[in-house]
XYZ file of C-alpha atoms in Angstrom:
266
model
C 59.629 135.954 146.301
C 61.998 133.412 147.870
C 59.829 130.582 146.551
C 59.915 132.121 143.071
C 63.698 132.452 143.146
C 64.063 128.853 144.353
C 61.790 127.665 141.565
C 63.736 129.603 138.946
C 67.039 128.179 140.196
C 65.615 124.647 140.131
C 64.393 125.138 136.555
C 67.789 126.508 135.546
C 69.597 123.501 137.030
C 67.231 121.061 135.315
C 67.657 122.890 132.014
C 71.449 122.845 132.336
C 71.549 119.146 133.195
C 69.253 118.336 130.290
C 71.444 120.314 127.919
C 74.569 118.525 129.172
C 72.938 115.128 128.835
C 71.770 115.946 125.318
C 75.229 117.228 124.380
C 76.999 114.156 125.789
C 74.599 111.869 123.963
C 75.783 113.367 120.658
C 79.500 112.863 121.344
C 81.173 109.639 120.161
C 84.493 108.831 121.841
C 86.751 106.405 120.006
C 90.168 105.193 121.180
C 92.743 104.683 118.438
C 96.407 104.321 117.588
C 97.771 107.574 116.097
C 98.464 106.186 112.610
C 96.683 105.158 110.537
C 93.669 104.698 112.803
C 93.290 108.218 114.213
C 94.026 109.686 110.782
C 91.269 107.582 109.219
C 88.881 108.602 111.989
C 89.644 112.273 111.320
C 88.319 111.721 107.796
C 84.888 110.640 109.027
C 84.290 113.574 111.355
C 82.266 115.476 108.700
C 80.252 112.330 107.871
C 79.307 111.914 111.517
C 78.604 115.629 111.891
C 75.978 115.280 109.153
C 74.223 112.817 111.462
C 74.475 115.180 114.414
C 77.453 113.526 116.128
C 80.724 115.027 117.314
C 83.584 112.540 117.062
C 86.190 112.727 119.825
C 89.332 110.735 119.065
C 91.402 109.577 122.038
C 94.891 108.467 120.974
C 96.752 105.606 122.654
C 100.287 104.400 122.004
C 99.936 100.940 123.549
C 97.714 97.886 123.052
C 96.257 97.626 126.582
C 94.667 100.912 127.632
C 92.367 101.227 124.589
C 90.656 97.993 125.648
C 90.520 98.555 129.390
C 89.212 102.088 128.840
C 86.504 100.799 126.509
C 85.519 98.085 128.972
C 85.229 100.676 131.741
C 82.771 102.681 129.631
C 84.973 105.722 129.061
C 84.965 105.090 125.296
C 82.167 104.221 122.891
C 84.467 102.170 120.640
C 88.091 101.579 119.783
C 89.962 101.051 116.546
C 93.491 99.659 116.724
C 93.501 95.835 116.895
C 92.588 92.626 115.080
C 90.211 89.870 116.188
C 92.827 87.336 117.391
C 94.333 89.962 119.703
C 90.867 91.015 120.880
C 89.957 87.423 121.715
C 93.287 86.882 123.481
C 92.783 90.093 125.478
C 89.227 89.165 126.471
C 90.333 85.721 127.623
C 93.210 87.029 129.710
C 91.618 90.165 131.137
C 87.956 89.283 131.621
C 86.818 91.948 129.146
C 83.727 91.569 126.954
C 84.632 93.383 123.760
C 83.395 92.453 120.289
C 84.236 93.319 116.694
C 81.602 95.118 114.623
C 83.544 95.993 111.440
C 86.790 94.958 109.720
C 88.357 98.077 108.191
C 91.924 97.496 107.043
C 94.890 95.117 107.105
C 98.388 96.146 108.167
C 100.932 93.636 106.886
C 103.797 93.049 109.289
C 107.028 94.095 107.643
C 110.694 93.169 107.987
C 112.777 96.324 108.404
C 116.563 96.695 108.164
C 118.669 97.572 111.157
C 122.391 96.884 111.121
C 121.892 94.621 108.091
C 120.504 96.293 104.989
C 119.201 93.498 102.761
C 117.644 90.057 103.060
C 120.464 88.560 101.033
C 123.150 89.940 103.355
C 121.796 88.319 106.523
C 124.783 87.297 108.663
C 125.032 84.038 110.555
C 123.851 84.676 114.107
C 121.821 87.753 113.147
C 119.613 89.337 115.794
C 115.961 89.945 114.899
C 113.436 91.781 117.054
C 109.784 90.675 116.895
C 106.610 91.811 118.680
C 106.083 89.941 121.938
C 102.260 89.734 122.021
C 100.889 86.280 121.258
C 99.224 86.889 117.909
C 101.740 89.249 116.322
C 104.739 87.170 117.384
C 103.214 84.181 115.599
C 102.772 86.285 112.466
C 106.331 87.611 112.695
C 107.784 84.116 113.039
C 105.715 82.962 110.066
C 107.215 85.817 108.034
C 110.732 84.676 108.979
C 109.764 81.093 108.150
C 108.574 82.198 104.696
C 112.155 83.347 104.033
C 113.527 79.942 105.058
C 115.342 81.468 108.022
C 113.551 79.308 110.603
C 111.109 76.398 110.754
C 108.163 76.408 113.141
C 106.594 73.348 114.701
C 103.700 72.581 112.300
C 101.612 71.353 115.220
C 101.453 74.899 116.605
C 98.836 76.715 114.541
C 98.476 79.805 116.709
C 100.332 81.626 119.447
C 103.771 80.404 118.368
C 106.795 81.822 120.199
C 110.538 81.295 119.882
C 110.040 78.122 121.921
C 108.238 76.597 118.936
C 111.144 76.998 116.498
C 112.342 73.510 115.530
C 115.051 74.540 113.054
C 117.280 77.616 113.062
C 119.960 77.046 110.383
C 121.206 80.628 110.494
C 121.577 80.600 114.294
C 119.323 83.615 114.641
C 118.845 85.327 117.983
C 115.203 86.374 118.130
C 114.389 89.048 120.697
C 110.789 89.529 121.829
C 109.978 93.232 122.285
C 106.816 95.184 123.118
C 105.417 96.200 119.715
C 105.501 99.956 120.308
C 109.251 99.798 121.081
C 110.359 97.845 118.009
C 111.292 100.898 115.927
C 113.661 102.035 118.673
C 115.540 98.713 118.529
C 116.588 99.003 114.863
C 119.988 100.512 115.690
C 120.776 97.538 117.946
C 119.528 94.596 115.850
C 120.046 93.333 112.310
C 116.327 93.390 111.507
C 112.992 93.976 113.190
C 109.507 92.770 112.280
C 107.318 95.813 112.883
C 103.578 96.424 112.924
C 102.399 98.689 110.117
C 100.991 101.414 112.358
C 104.264 101.874 114.235
C 106.244 101.867 110.980
C 103.930 104.593 109.676
C 104.375 106.699 112.798
C 108.161 106.410 112.469
C 108.029 107.182 108.722
C 110.137 104.143 107.800
C 107.707 102.325 105.498
C 109.860 103.063 102.430
C 112.595 100.898 103.986
C 110.524 97.719 104.299
C 112.260 94.630 102.900
C 109.307 92.240 102.784
C 105.748 92.173 104.114
C 103.008 89.629 104.631
C 101.149 88.885 101.394
C 98.091 91.122 100.917
C 96.163 88.111 99.566
C 97.144 85.803 102.412
C 94.872 84.290 105.047
C 96.494 86.778 107.420
C 94.886 89.658 105.516
C 91.451 88.488 106.636
C 92.420 87.001 109.978
C 94.358 90.056 111.142
C 92.254 92.862 109.688
C 92.051 95.841 112.052
C 88.589 96.258 113.476
C 86.175 98.650 115.109
C 85.374 97.175 118.533
C 82.682 97.961 121.098
C 81.651 96.578 124.459
C 79.317 93.593 124.145
C 75.717 94.764 124.231
C 76.435 97.949 122.274
C 76.570 96.358 118.826
C 73.219 97.875 117.818
C 73.659 101.198 119.604
C 72.945 104.262 117.447
C 76.519 105.505 117.891
C 77.923 102.145 116.790
C 75.730 102.112 113.683
C 76.790 105.653 112.818
C 80.478 104.709 113.135
C 80.042 101.595 111.000
C 78.276 103.526 108.264
C 80.894 106.282 108.221
C 83.891 103.922 108.247
C 82.336 101.810 105.469
C 82.067 104.791 103.132
C 83.737 105.073 99.736
C 85.653 108.082 101.076
C 87.429 105.877 103.615
C 88.232 103.136 101.097
C 89.732 105.635 98.668
C 91.662 107.431 101.400
C 93.271 104.194 102.615
C 94.207 103.102 99.096
C 95.641 106.464 98.062
C 97.387 107.306 101.329
C 98.821 104.109 102.771
C 99.042 101.301 100.214
C 100.836 98.845 100.432
C 101.502 99.077 104.196
C 97.798 99.536 104.938
C 95.192 97.780 102.785
C 91.420 98.301 102.904
C 89.299 95.185 103.530
C 86.005 97.093 103.520
C 83.158 95.465 101.562
């Protein structure tokens, strides 16, 4: 009898472990910024369910943890960044993450703080910009397009305030962590803010100017689905790519977010 009980317990444990393994294998965990990324991912839950997958969305409010968590294997993918930032992060953190799909472009926008229009910019105005290497370069290019500054033409990427060679309006440019830019608006004349953070703060109607949707930036800085190198052909990755490439996603982006979020899906 004892042997029979032991055997039954062993079979029960094996059955339970098998069920857990099977269940885990059907869960896809994706790290994302709350808006628009997590909102777009919510849309594809039914599409993935049709393929037998349960999508678990893990929200992050910074640009570091989604990558380190993916590298550590606690996520199957993430969706929040563009390729230049991904490459910069890999180089500086020893991570091995790769892009598998470009989904949308978020133009950086100039938002009013203490000054309300582009025309009313005061001499010596203070402007907050994102402090990460790729987005600061984009922000400075946006200011340069207004004629407010001139960047060293020899610096084609990673420009910072140190690369400004002309500043006729005597601007003070403050480098701020991207997720904190919205909170600086009351203290600065303007801020150049990433589209996702502007969406979260519900200030997109206030934007004064954005990067051109037909610019090189629209392709270069498209937000991507990223996975750990070696998982590009994984079944979960393929399921995510197919779902995010659907007509439902394209239409949702166009009808919900345009012009602060623009689909670049094929």
